[in-house]
Structure formats: structure tokens, C-alpha cells
Amino acid sequence: MTDKDNFVPDEGLAPASTILPAAAGPLQDLSTPARSQWMDVWDQFKTHKGALFGSFVFIFIISSVYIGPLLWGIDPQFLPQGRDFINLRDTRPIWVGLFDADAKVDWSHPLGTDNLGRDMLARLMFGGQVSIAVGLTAMLLALFLGTLVGVLAGYVKKLDGILMRLTDLFLALPLLPLILVASLLFRDPLSAMFGPEGGTFILIVMLIGVTSWMPTARIVRGDVLALKEREFVLAARSIGTNNRHLILRHVLPNVLSPIMVSATLGIATAIITESALSFLGFGFPPDFPTWGRLLNDGVDRVASYPERSILPGIMISLTVLSVNYLGDGLRDALDPRIRGR
Amino acid sequence: MLTFTIRRLVLAVPTLLFISLVIFLLLELAPGDPMAQVPLTVPPEVKEKMREALGLGQPMHIRFWKWLVQFFWIEPQVLIDWMIGTTFSEGDLRVISWQTRSPVMDIVVQRLPQTLWVVGTAYVLATIIAIPIGIYSAYRQYSWFDQLGTFVSMIGFSVPPFFSGVLVIVIFSVNLGWFPSIYDTTLKVTDWESFLKQLQQMIMPVMVLALQITAQTSRFMRASMLDNLTQDYVRTARAKGLREYTVVMTHVLRNSMIPVITVIALGIPAIFGGAIITEQVFKVNGIGQLLIGAIQANDLPMVQTLTFIFAVLIVVFNLIADVLYGLMDPRIRYD
């Protein structure tokens, strides 16, 4: 697993015909299959129980949210009419029937329905798709901006001062109030251009992305500054590599680990920010469920139907918790100083 | 140190000016119309006059300048007048809210105590809880206490306040009926009875906020203690026969507190921002709710002033954190 372990002679695996004494150190590598860096990372990642569990939960949530609707054929937007509306609305989840015999439960709606008779399970899955899509896209945007600013600031000396002042300035802005203001002010033009749902999606992704790139930029800049002085960069430059290739082929792969860690943490913050916006009523339109929106819709009748707020809340928390554990494990696994301990 | 502080103070002025410009431009370029609420029967020329009465007739840079003068020159005068009883600001135009037609700062001053009470209590309480937790979980690293602390703070990071708030309302208000779910700001603490009531209604918002702050601060405390516990000076202290308590609580703790105190200082403005959601959940009518209401009502002077106050808090506490760091750590010298 570690460098140390590789140096320990492994008699069992060494072919009998080898003429080298087993203690010949690094040459041992020849007899064992070559290990890539990512195998080491994976080995270290496996030892972090929380991270492993977190990644399983995260993959489970993503797959159930995206594959689930294919199996569960109820339309989340379907509004029952007439008698059906009276019959279907306000169904409680099935477990309520265990301790309350009078409760209105229905096996065809295991998590119940809302006050308009829409199926909660379908709405949760649909809401999850939106929340996770917003989280992933906003994270990608923030990473792109952060890496761009960080690499430029670290690599181009002239831009360093300006870009870092810009980063400081963004860090000094009161972000949540500004996101709230901007989300209300720019909603109408974007909705007119891309439709109410598409416009809001673009708006929220842009707002979260534009306001969360600063930590990534700082980390990447620091790493690039250190990498720039290393010999392999000098070697690459001496054989005539141009700047674009130098950055893309030599510098960027080496700052990949901090970027990956901030990617996982970025998903978590993006999902929380989106939910907070939807919760405060500044997010998606009411008939377009996301987890935060569902939570908010349930608050008014939380005394009679607590599950309508608690289920989406649990989904948000579980997703963020699993992503945070994933990021924690990833940070340990990608840090060569910790790896193998 | 003094020159550094002065330099930073001078540098803060352009930063704040730039931030106020950014906020002003954001609100200016936005397509919202403050006249949207006015009935359609009002003729356009009257609307135009109303617009001018709100101060919207002048070009952009003049309005920005007027806002700056009002905020930085007239409002402090009002404050001085109010404190000493002089009449510097008589007859001057103040920043007026479009919602209530009264000065913005007056409303902010009305709302501030609620926010400060809830947020301040939560912050103090959380810090008091978090520091011992951090110390002990670092001292007994990987013990069950440490594992539990890590898990709880992971939950504190991951559960957003709008969910933990709703959860405690369901548990403590709906099912147990112990605490009221709505914060009553008209309550005046006069005797023991009303004090208990105030305490009851404060418990849930404070709990929600404190969970988050404790999670962050205890993690920082733990990491900082872990960094210091393996240092050479700790071994020296132990080798010369000091008691374990003295080693940890005097030598290690004092050094570990340096980054933690700056983190605590940096967290204060973030808490004001984060309290927006908690205030909304528990219907505390503090600054956060004022901001939400102002945004929804398109009350631009109010939004501008409040956002700028948040920005001032961030800049000021950044400065405080930097100065504190320099004062406490003799290795750091800025000059």
C-alpha cells in the first residue's frame, strides 16, 4: 500500500527464477504488477469507513432518484380531478397506519399524497433530480471558474494581484443576501427567455456558481505557485512546450486532488444553497418540486402532516452528509502524507 | 502593529466603497420597478411625479453619491444627535424606506435587538460548548468521544437550518408542546414569569444556530489542538515534570486558541447571514426577516442599506481577525 510496503521483500510473489536478492529494494517493483496512483488512492479510500458508506449512500440516492421514476410510473405533476381529488388528497404514509387505525393510508401511495393529491414518492424523486442536477451543475461551474482564476493567478504573474484582490472582494460580499436579491431581480427576463423552469435553473446555477468559486481559486493558486518552480515544469518548458500545453498537461493534473476535494464539498454547499433559496420562496416555481420547495410547502401544515416537511429534509441532509463524508475520505486518500497510515 | 492596523483601516475604505458600488449597480441594473405596486388607474404623469418623489428622476451617479452622503454623513449625525441630544441632522434627508416611508436606520435599530439576542446567545453558547469538546476530542484522539464528536459535527455541517428548525418545531412544539413555535417579539421581560417565557421561546432558535456553530468551532479547535499536541515544546514541558493538566490547559491550549479565536471572529458576520433562514423559520422579526420582506416588496433603499451593513460586518470582522492574530501570535509580524 505504501512505499514502505513495496520495499518489503515479498517472497511469495517473486518468481523463483529471479536472480536478484529479495532485498534489492526498488527493483522489486518489476516483479509485482505496476500499481497506478489511483489504485493507491482507492486502497486508502477503502479504509475510511465513513467515506465508503457515504459514497454508497450517495450513489444509491442518485440512482434511485434517476432510475426510480422509470419504475414508479406515477407522474409527480398529476392532479386528480373530481371525486378522485377528494379520495386521494392528504393520504398519510403507510407507517402511520401502524399506530393510528383511523389514518387515511393507501398502498398505492406508500409515502402519502399532498393536499392536492399528488404522490409524495414521485414528487420526492422528481425533486431530487432537480436538486442534484442543480448541485452538480453549479459545482462544475464553480470549479471551472475557480480553477481558471486560480491557474491564471498562479501562472501569470501580472494577473496575480488583480485576480486575488477580486477573490478577496468576492469573499467580502454578503453572499446570501445578494443571491436572494439577484434571484428575484433577474428571474423575469430569464424566465421569458428560457421558460419558467429552465430560466430558474440557469439563474440558480449561475448564482451559486458565481458566488462559490473563491476557495477553489485560492487553493489552486497556491498549488500552482508551488508547482511552477518545480523541475519538471522547467524540463517541459526547455523542450519547447507552449504555455497552453504546459498548463493542461503538466500543471493541471497535479492540482487535480485539491480540485476533486473542493468538488465534493461544492456539491454539498450547492445543494444546501438551492434548498435554502427554494425554502425562502426565491427558487423554483411552486408547481416544480425540489427538495427545498417540498420542505417549504409542508411547513404550513407541519402539525397535521409532519412527513411532508421531514421526508424532503431527510433527503437533503442525507445527501449532504454522504457527500461530506465522501469529501472527507477523498481528502485523506488524495493526501500522500496521510496515505498508507 | 499600529501601522498595520491603520493601513488595513485605510484599505478597508476603498473596499467598502467598491462593495457599495457593486450592490448599488446590481440593484440599479435589475429590471424591477418600484412603481409596479401602484394601481393601473393612476395616470402616467402622476406616476412620473411619484417616481421623482422617490428620488428616481436623477441620473445614476448622482443618486449613488446622495446615498453615500446620506449613509456616511447624515446617519452618523443622527446617531450622535440621538446619543447626546444635539441637532446636527435637523432638516437633512435620511435614507427613506419605500415600504414604510420612514428612515431605514430607525427600522434597523428597532429590529436589531431581536437578532442580537438570538444570534448572540447562540454564538456565545456554541463557543462555550465547542471549545471543551474540541480540546477533549483532540486529547483523546480516536476515542469513542472523539468519534461521536466527529459524527455530531458532521451532522451539524450537513443538516441545513431550515430542516433542523422544522424538525425541532415538530418535536418540541407539536409533539411535546414544550416551547412555542413562533418567537413573540412583543414580549417584554419585566418579571420572572416573562423571563421564563422569553427563555422558552429562545431555546429552539438558539439550539438550531448553536448546533451549526458548535460543529464548525469544535472541528477547528480539535484540529488546532492536534497540531500543537505533537510539537516539541509539549514534550519539553512533560519532560520537565509538569502536570498533564498544566501541559494541556496552559501550554497547548494557549497556542491552539490563536487560530480558533480568529475563526470565531470571522464567523460572526457569516452568522448574521445564516440567521436569515433561522429567523424565517421561527418568525423572529429581526434583520434577516426585514431583508426578506424588503426584497419581496422591492424596497430598494432598505435592501441596499441592509446588504451594505452585512458587507461592513464582514470587512470589519476580517480586520479584527487579522489584528487579533497579529497581537496574539508573536511569530506573526505584518510590518
XYZ file of C-alpha atoms in Angstrom:
676
model
C 0.000 0.000 0.000
C 2.698 2.403 0.924
C 6.123 2.926 -0.415
C 7.415 1.149 2.633
C 5.305 -1.897 1.988
C 6.595 -2.151 -1.559
C 10.154 -2.323 -0.307
C 9.410 -5.242 1.954
C 10.511 -8.352 0.083
C 7.548 -10.385 -0.996
C 8.906 -13.884 -1.454
C 5.557 -15.405 -2.286
C 5.050 -13.337 -5.417
C 8.624 -13.188 -6.686
C 9.273 -15.722 -9.470
C 11.685 -18.492 -8.473
C 13.966 -17.768 -11.414
C 14.796 -14.288 -10.193
C 18.482 -13.759 -9.798
C 18.133 -10.645 -7.743
C 18.280 -10.997 -3.998
C 14.956 -10.155 -2.479
C 16.430 -7.278 -0.546
C 17.252 -5.396 -3.716
C 14.739 -2.751 -2.824
C 13.006 -0.717 -5.516
C 13.699 -3.265 -8.244
C 11.103 -5.409 -6.530
C 8.555 -3.330 -8.422
C 9.432 -5.232 -11.556
C 8.121 -8.498 -10.211
C 4.863 -7.158 -8.830
C 2.247 -5.758 -11.163
C 2.606 -1.997 -11.589
C 0.265 -0.003 -9.384
C -1.164 3.222 -10.609
C -1.572 6.194 -8.305
C -5.340 5.737 -8.401
C -5.056 2.194 -7.045
C -3.213 3.609 -4.028
C -5.858 6.263 -3.619
C -8.594 3.653 -3.789
C -6.814 1.464 -1.234
C -6.608 4.362 1.186
C -10.183 5.397 0.438
C -11.393 1.887 1.289
C -10.022 2.126 4.814
C -12.185 5.173 5.587
C -15.441 3.518 6.638
C -17.468 6.718 6.651
C -16.323 7.685 3.174
C -17.106 4.267 1.772
C -20.538 4.319 3.354
C -21.083 7.889 2.208
C -20.252 7.085 -1.394
C -22.611 4.079 -1.330
C -25.419 6.246 0.049
C -24.735 8.996 -2.490
C -24.712 6.556 -5.410
C -27.865 4.938 -4.043
C -29.633 8.314 -3.785
C -28.576 9.382 -7.275
C -29.598 6.101 -8.880
C -32.921 5.859 -7.064
C -33.741 9.450 -7.946
C -32.934 8.998 -11.632
C -33.919 5.342 -12.191
C -36.780 5.315 -9.672
C -39.239 7.314 -11.814
C -38.874 4.728 -14.581
C -40.120 2.025 -12.219
C -42.605 4.148 -10.291
C -44.908 5.255 -13.085
C -46.855 7.995 -11.303
C -46.483 11.498 -12.720
C -45.372 13.914 -9.951
C -47.382 16.709 -11.548
C -50.587 14.662 -11.941
C -53.558 16.366 -10.316
C -56.546 14.092 -9.698
C -59.905 15.644 -10.614
C -63.389 15.454 -9.103
C -64.069 12.554 -6.739
C -60.519 11.261 -7.102
C -59.255 14.538 -5.731
C -61.295 14.096 -2.522
C -60.317 10.444 -2.265
C -56.636 10.843 -2.922
C -55.691 14.080 -1.212
C -53.967 14.145 2.172
C -53.122 10.436 2.262
C -50.709 9.664 5.090
C -47.640 7.458 4.668
C -48.337 3.783 5.275
C -46.414 3.564 8.544
C -48.892 5.976 10.137
C -51.467 3.189 9.839
C -49.449 1.127 12.316
C -50.286 3.297 15.291
C -53.320 5.206 14.050
C -56.079 2.942 12.782
C -58.208 5.838 11.503
C -55.447 7.347 9.371
C -56.050 7.501 5.638
C -53.398 5.263 4.142
C -53.148 3.693 0.732
C -50.640 1.125 -0.501
C -50.661 2.692 -3.945
C -49.157 5.849 -2.374
C -46.666 4.482 0.187
C -45.424 7.912 1.219
C -48.837 9.531 1.026
C -50.065 12.412 -1.108
C -50.047 16.168 -0.630
C -53.046 18.461 -0.231
C -53.671 18.390 -3.985
C -53.489 14.614 -4.230
C -50.040 14.409 -5.848
C -47.973 11.365 -4.971
C -45.204 12.174 -2.487
C -42.814 9.429 -3.587
C -42.916 10.601 -7.197
C -42.512 14.221 -6.102
C -39.559 13.341 -3.882
C -37.820 11.563 -6.745
C -38.523 14.390 -9.162
C -37.422 16.982 -6.614
C -34.248 15.013 -6.030
C -33.461 15.056 -9.746
C -33.710 18.830 -9.803
C -31.784 19.364 -6.557
C -28.942 17.036 -7.535
C -28.805 18.418 -11.077
C -28.554 21.954 -9.693
C -25.891 20.831 -7.223
C -23.754 19.097 -9.840
C -24.020 21.835 -12.474
C -23.366 24.645 -10.022
C -20.384 22.735 -8.649
C -18.971 22.289 -12.174
C -19.394 25.989 -12.897
C -17.768 26.985 -9.608
C -14.897 24.561 -10.227
C -14.377 25.878 -13.727
C -14.305 29.497 -12.561
C -12.187 28.690 -9.520
C -9.650 26.662 -11.479
C -9.483 29.272 -14.233
C -8.892 32.122 -11.798
C -6.523 30.051 -9.673
C -4.379 28.849 -12.583
C -4.271 32.280 -14.192
C -3.357 33.970 -10.927
C -0.722 31.396 -10.095
C 0.744 31.132 -13.556
C 0.575 34.650 -14.960
C 2.353 36.962 -12.610
C 0.777 40.129 -13.983
C -2.750 38.924 -13.296
C -1.996 37.642 -9.803
C -2.592 40.869 -7.925
C -5.809 41.794 -9.694
C -7.335 38.334 -9.554
C -6.546 37.822 -5.881
C -7.998 41.232 -4.990
C -11.088 40.191 -6.921
C -11.236 36.964 -4.898
C -10.892 38.898 -1.642
C -13.623 41.237 -2.765
C -15.985 38.379 -3.545
C -15.230 36.864 -0.148
C -16.179 40.164 1.484
C -19.563 40.322 -0.242
C -22.584 39.260 1.785
C -23.408 36.330 -0.457
C -26.757 35.031 0.736
C -28.454 38.467 0.706
C -27.024 39.187 -2.739
C -28.137 35.805 -4.088
C -31.619 36.486 -2.742
C -31.733 39.947 -4.316
C -30.357 38.777 -7.653
C -32.610 35.741 -7.823
C -35.658 37.968 -7.526
C -34.410 40.702 -9.817
C -33.214 38.573 -12.737
C -35.982 35.998 -12.621
C -38.366 37.596 -15.104
C -36.003 38.237 -18.040
C -34.511 34.745 -17.757
C -37.929 33.147 -17.437
C -39.057 34.989 -20.534
C -36.049 33.646 -22.417
C -35.888 30.022 -21.269
C -39.315 29.332 -19.789
C -40.092 29.461 -16.051
C -38.335 26.208 -15.119
C -35.342 26.482 -17.432
C -34.845 30.142 -16.597
C -34.877 29.478 -12.860
C -32.490 26.557 -13.303
C -29.990 28.702 -15.203
C -30.434 31.562 -12.741
C -29.829 29.445 -9.644
C -26.902 27.545 -11.144
C -25.288 30.799 -12.250
C -25.833 32.475 -8.882
C -24.433 29.567 -6.875
C -21.548 29.056 -9.280
C -20.570 32.725 -9.389
C -20.623 33.023 -5.594
C -18.749 29.860 -4.589
C -15.588 29.687 -6.703
C -13.336 31.625 -4.310
C -12.000 28.842 -2.026
C -11.098 26.695 -5.053
C -9.313 29.625 -6.686
C -7.218 30.247 -3.584
C -6.193 26.615 -3.170
C -5.412 26.149 -6.851
C -3.381 29.365 -6.978
C -1.271 28.272 -4.019
C -0.584 24.882 -5.571
C 0.186 26.324 -8.996
C 2.616 28.810 -7.484
C 4.497 25.944 -5.853
C 4.366 23.692 -8.929
C 5.643 26.402 -11.243
C 9.060 26.313 -9.587
C 9.444 22.541 -9.890
C 11.967 20.916 -12.192
C 9.508 19.051 -14.385
C 7.910 22.323 -15.405
C 11.322 23.673 -16.286
C 12.074 20.477 -18.217
C 8.812 20.709 -20.098
C 9.499 24.314 -20.913
C 13.040 23.537 -22.070
C 11.780 21.131 -24.728
C 9.625 23.911 -26.078
C 6.212 23.161 -24.621
C 3.941 26.133 -25.059
C 2.012 27.635 -22.172
C -1.308 26.053 -23.070
C 0.125 22.551 -23.070
C 2.206 23.251 -20.011
C -0.896 24.203 -18.062
C -3.179 21.498 -19.426
C -0.726 18.575 -19.458
C 1.678 19.301 -16.621
C 0.219 21.726 -14.120
C -3.486 20.850 -14.080
C -3.107 17.086 -13.466
C -1.014 17.908 -10.422
C -3.617 20.151 -8.844
C -6.354 17.613 -9.505
C -6.584 16.361 -5.914
C -7.488 19.666 -4.223
C -9.909 20.332 -7.075
C -11.616 16.991 -6.537
C -11.964 17.604 -2.805
C -13.459 21.033 -3.327
C -15.732 19.487 -5.953
C -17.351 17.182 -3.426
C -17.690 19.941 -0.855
C -19.044 22.189 -3.629
C -21.876 19.762 -4.360
C -22.875 19.854 -0.690
C -22.934 23.659 -0.455
C -24.718 23.983 -3.791
C -27.492 21.602 -2.747
C -27.910 23.416 0.575
C -27.964 26.851 -1.079
C -30.510 25.737 -3.674
C -32.724 24.264 -0.976
C -32.384 27.408 1.125
C -33.426 29.558 -1.845
C -36.397 27.320 -2.577
C -37.253 27.256 1.113
C -37.308 31.046 1.319
C -39.504 31.140 -1.788
C -36.822 32.541 -4.106
C -36.198 29.340 -6.018
C -38.201 27.263 -8.456
C -41.909 27.940 -9.105
C -44.308 26.213 -6.686
C -45.556 23.540 -9.075
C -41.994 22.460 -9.869
C -40.853 20.488 -6.845
C -37.334 20.467 -5.479
C -36.449 19.162 -2.043
C -36.273 22.636 -0.531
C -39.551 23.636 -2.168
C -41.283 20.482 -0.866
C -39.968 21.199 2.623
C -41.292 24.751 2.429
C -44.688 23.627 1.128
C -45.020 21.238 4.043
C -44.203 23.791 6.746
C -47.649 25.397 6.815
C -49.347 22.154 7.812
C -46.461 20.656 9.718
C -48.650 19.992 12.786
C -51.004 17.646 10.919
C -48.680 16.291 8.238
C -45.102 16.418 9.557
C -43.860 13.877 6.988
C -44.284 16.362 4.128
C -41.503 18.517 5.552
C -39.447 15.839 7.235
C -39.049 13.464 4.272
C -37.512 16.050 1.895
C -35.474 17.389 4.818
C -34.071 13.946 5.495
C -33.241 13.541 1.812
C -31.349 16.863 1.744
C -29.469 16.084 4.941
C -28.650 12.536 3.910
C -27.325 13.638 0.533
C -25.213 16.407 2.023
C -23.974 14.156 4.829
C -22.931 11.430 2.387
C -21.197 13.949 0.125
C -19.380 15.461 3.101
C -18.153 12.051 4.245
C -17.145 11.286 0.653
C -15.137 14.505 0.535
C -13.548 13.747 3.901
C -12.383 10.327 2.735
C -11.248 11.702 -0.604
C -9.134 14.345 1.106
C -7.396 11.701 3.202
C -6.973 9.364 0.246
C -5.550 12.022 -2.064
C -3.066 13.312 0.502
C 0.130 11.324 0.013
C 1.314 12.211 3.507
C -1.672 10.515 5.124
C -1.961 7.688 2.603
C -0.902 4.362 3.986
C -1.044 5.322 7.594
C 1.225 46.614 14.700
C -0.375 50.047 14.873
C 0.795 50.965 11.388
C -0.586 47.680 10.117
C -3.955 48.353 11.701
C -4.053 51.846 10.267
C -3.034 50.591 6.839
C -5.752 47.973 6.906
C -8.311 50.540 8.046
C -7.364 52.835 5.185
C -7.525 49.909 2.754
C -10.981 48.986 4.033
C -12.411 52.277 2.787
C -11.981 51.625 -0.968
C -13.094 48.021 -0.447
C -16.298 49.171 1.197
C -16.837 51.854 -1.441
C -16.406 49.279 -4.171
C -18.784 46.857 -2.468
C -21.401 49.575 -2.078
C -20.994 50.382 -5.768
C -21.451 46.707 -6.677
C -24.599 46.490 -4.571
C -25.903 49.757 -5.995
C -25.270 48.701 -9.593
C -26.812 45.275 -9.035
C -29.992 46.894 -7.780
C -29.816 49.561 -10.471
C -29.415 47.216 -13.438
C -32.160 44.966 -12.178
C -35.397 45.255 -14.091
C -37.603 45.592 -11.003
C -39.931 48.601 -10.935
C -40.840 50.187 -7.581
C -43.980 51.554 -9.231
C -45.238 48.051 -10.049
C -47.491 48.023 -6.977
C -49.224 51.271 -7.894
C -52.743 50.692 -9.311
C -53.102 50.844 -13.099
C -55.745 53.587 -12.815
C -53.077 56.088 -11.738
C -52.235 58.198 -14.827
C -48.665 58.051 -16.157
C -47.819 61.696 -15.401
C -48.760 61.166 -11.731
C -46.621 58.027 -11.729
C -43.737 60.072 -13.073
C -44.167 62.552 -10.232
C -44.249 59.744 -7.678
C -41.066 58.390 -9.209
C -39.397 61.774 -8.778
C -40.654 61.977 -5.203
C -38.820 58.701 -4.517
C -35.673 60.295 -5.891
C -35.614 58.154 -9.041
C -35.558 61.054 -11.509
C -31.854 61.871 -11.278
C -29.032 60.130 -13.139
C -27.334 57.120 -11.599
C -24.111 58.654 -10.327
C -25.909 61.468 -8.518
C -28.162 59.019 -6.737
C -25.164 56.905 -5.726
C -23.433 59.986 -4.373
C -26.575 61.033 -2.489
C -26.884 57.598 -0.950
C -23.235 57.704 0.122
C -23.730 61.136 1.717
C -26.874 60.018 3.456
C -25.346 56.830 4.748
C -21.897 58.054 5.762
C -22.544 61.668 6.681
C -26.138 62.176 7.757
C -26.829 58.864 9.504
C -23.843 59.166 11.885
C -25.050 62.677 12.716
C -28.444 61.252 13.581
C -26.719 58.736 15.816
C -24.773 61.465 17.587
C -27.925 63.563 17.965
C -29.720 60.637 19.480
C -26.905 59.903 21.900
C -26.046 63.394 23.095
C -29.199 65.277 22.216
C -27.694 67.755 19.736
C -29.379 68.881 16.498
C -26.746 68.337 13.793
C -29.003 66.432 11.453
C -32.091 68.618 11.637
C -33.671 69.140 8.251
C -31.372 66.690 6.456
C -32.879 63.986 4.277
C -32.193 60.483 5.552
C -32.318 57.151 3.720
C -36.048 56.561 3.468
C -37.651 53.151 3.079
C -40.146 52.928 0.234
C -42.285 50.495 2.182
C -42.916 52.478 5.336
C -41.771 55.978 4.278
C -39.731 56.176 7.467
C -35.933 56.265 7.837
C -34.329 52.879 7.129
C -31.930 53.101 10.041
C -34.770 53.601 12.514
C -36.331 50.316 11.407
C -32.951 48.569 11.504
C -32.411 49.805 15.056
C -35.849 48.504 16.003
C -35.121 45.080 14.559
C -31.526 44.751 15.728
C -32.139 43.698 19.369
C -34.105 40.579 18.375
C -31.362 39.390 16.042
C -28.624 40.226 18.524
C -30.396 38.430 21.350
C -30.972 35.208 19.442
C -27.789 35.146 17.366
C -25.589 36.470 20.149
C -26.811 33.936 22.690
C -26.381 31.134 20.197
C -22.866 32.237 19.337
C -21.690 32.597 22.926
C -23.311 29.338 23.968
C -21.929 27.432 20.991
C -18.408 28.710 21.611
C -18.584 27.747 25.277
C -19.720 24.243 24.356
C -17.429 23.778 21.368
C -14.074 24.595 22.949
C -14.090 21.879 25.667
C -15.396 19.362 23.116
C -12.570 20.253 20.753
C -9.949 20.031 23.498
C -11.114 16.680 24.793
C -11.591 15.030 21.407
C -8.104 16.105 20.358
C -6.576 14.921 23.616
C -8.246 11.535 23.284
C -7.999 11.215 19.533
C -9.970 8.299 18.011
C -11.684 7.560 21.348
C -15.434 6.971 21.328
C -15.920 10.579 22.457
C -13.905 11.820 19.505
C -15.769 9.568 17.079
C -19.096 10.779 18.467
C -17.967 14.393 18.287
C -16.882 13.954 14.678
C -20.212 12.394 13.785
C -22.269 15.063 15.550
C -20.306 17.886 13.946
C -20.655 16.195 10.542
C -24.412 16.270 11.164
C -24.164 19.896 12.248
C -22.447 20.689 8.945
C -24.891 18.725 6.846
C -28.326 19.421 8.299
C -29.400 22.817 6.972
C -31.060 25.184 9.479
C -34.340 25.176 7.607
C -34.606 21.443 8.233
C -33.268 21.294 11.792
C -35.577 24.215 12.633
C -38.634 22.448 11.261
C -37.543 19.241 12.976
C -37.276 20.818 16.425
C -40.625 22.538 15.858
C -42.220 19.167 15.100
C -40.584 17.530 18.105
C -40.743 20.210 20.785
C -43.759 22.312 19.755
C -46.092 19.918 18.005
C -45.485 16.631 19.769
C -44.228 17.629 23.204
C -45.715 21.108 23.391
C -42.835 22.459 25.472
C -41.873 25.568 23.524
C -43.816 27.973 21.282
C -43.009 27.580 17.587
C -43.227 31.325 16.917
C -40.929 33.863 18.537
C -43.046 36.594 20.133
C -41.168 39.873 19.817
C -43.788 41.919 21.671
C -42.915 40.084 24.877
C -41.269 42.384 27.395
C -39.156 40.904 30.137
C -40.442 42.538 33.316
C -40.620 39.809 35.919
C -39.614 36.177 36.488
C -42.692 34.882 34.633
C -41.981 36.771 31.416
C -38.294 35.944 31.677
C -39.146 32.244 31.666
C -41.363 32.809 28.649
C -38.557 34.614 26.848
C -36.224 31.755 27.695
C -38.700 29.209 26.366
C -39.154 30.929 23.040
C -35.431 31.464 22.619
C -34.428 27.847 23.212
C -35.316 26.451 19.778
C -33.769 29.109 17.509
C -30.679 29.166 19.711
C -30.481 25.379 19.572
C -30.612 25.347 15.761
C -27.999 28.064 15.362
C -25.772 26.678 18.093
C -25.655 23.221 16.510
C -24.114 24.669 13.354
C -21.658 26.934 15.124
C -20.588 24.227 17.571
C -19.926 21.859 14.694
C -17.550 24.284 12.995
C -15.795 25.643 16.060
C -15.205 22.268 17.712
C -13.676 20.902 14.492
C -11.298 23.867 14.332
C -10.434 23.540 17.996
C -9.718 19.829 17.569
C -7.533 20.310 14.504
C -5.636 23.143 16.134
C -5.051 21.148 19.333
C -3.881 18.145 17.321
C -1.360 20.332 15.507
C 0.067 21.568 18.779
C -0.012 18.351 20.815
C 2.744 16.788 18.730
C 5.062 19.799 18.959
C 8.443 19.633 20.627
C 7.617 22.153 23.311
C 4.921 19.835 24.640
C 7.447 17.058 25.080
C 9.774 19.502 26.810
C 7.001 20.589 29.162
C 6.236 16.979 30.010
C 9.917 16.149 30.396
C 10.497 18.848 32.947
C 7.779 17.216 35.040
C 4.790 19.495 34.623
C 1.429 18.026 35.443
C -0.565 16.797 32.454
C -3.298 19.336 33.237
C -0.837 22.216 33.104
C 0.710 20.946 29.910
C -2.592 20.679 28.074
C -4.577 23.530 29.553
C -1.816 26.101 29.750
C 0.831 25.325 27.175
C -1.083 23.639 24.399
C -4.421 25.398 24.826
C -2.967 28.887 24.705
C -1.238 28.216 21.434
C -4.199 26.381 19.977
C -6.588 29.218 20.743
C -4.832 31.595 18.344
C -6.317 30.294 15.076
C -9.585 29.397 16.797
C -10.177 32.942 18.002
C -9.661 34.310 14.517
C -12.071 31.709 13.155
C -14.622 32.753 15.770
C -14.188 36.399 14.784
C -14.509 35.550 11.093
C -17.666 33.559 11.759
C -19.654 36.382 13.324
C -20.721 38.125 10.080
C -21.453 34.773 8.446
C -23.782 34.049 11.328
C -25.756 37.205 10.630
C -26.228 35.981 7.086
C -27.049 32.446 8.160
C -29.537 33.704 10.709
C -31.713 34.937 7.824
C -33.007 31.389 7.383
C -33.360 30.641 11.091
C -35.238 33.887 11.634
C -37.552 32.947 8.815
C -38.255 29.504 10.294
C -39.071 30.766 13.791
C -40.662 34.032 12.617
C -38.190 36.126 14.616
C -38.648 39.598 13.175
C -35.003 40.557 13.179
C -32.735 41.916 10.477
C -32.906 38.792 8.329
C -36.664 38.883 8.087
C -36.514 42.591 7.402
C -34.249 41.883 4.440
C -36.504 39.156 3.044
C -39.556 41.381 3.399
C -37.759 44.299 1.754
C -36.614 42.155 -1.180
C -40.121 40.876 -1.753
C -41.588 44.392 -1.554
C -38.958 45.803 -3.962
C -37.859 48.273 -1.278
C -34.501 49.162 -2.822
C -33.124 51.631 -0.197
C -33.789 49.130 2.553
C -32.206 46.220 0.647
C -29.218 48.358 -0.283
C -28.632 49.551 3.271
C -29.060 46.115 4.843
C -26.800 44.353 2.349
C -24.231 47.044 2.875
C -24.443 46.620 6.652
C -23.726 42.910 6.166
C -20.734 43.812 3.992
C -19.438 46.239 6.630
C -19.700 43.490 9.235
C -17.673 41.118 7.068
C -14.938 43.671 6.358
C -14.745 44.827 9.977
C -14.525 41.324 11.411
C -11.916 40.352 8.816
C -9.888 43.280 10.063
C -10.439 42.339 13.700
C -9.388 38.753 12.991
C -6.180 39.874 11.274
C -5.270 42.272 14.067
C -6.070 39.716 16.772
C -3.918 37.143 15.022
C -1.006 39.536 14.939
C -1.483 40.544 18.561
C -1.664 37.025 19.896
C 0.941 35.255 17.827
C 4.372 36.832 18.279
C 5.634 34.898 15.238
C 3.330 36.922 13.004
C 4.609 40.400 12.316
C 2.995 42.287 9.496
C 5.359 45.228 9.363
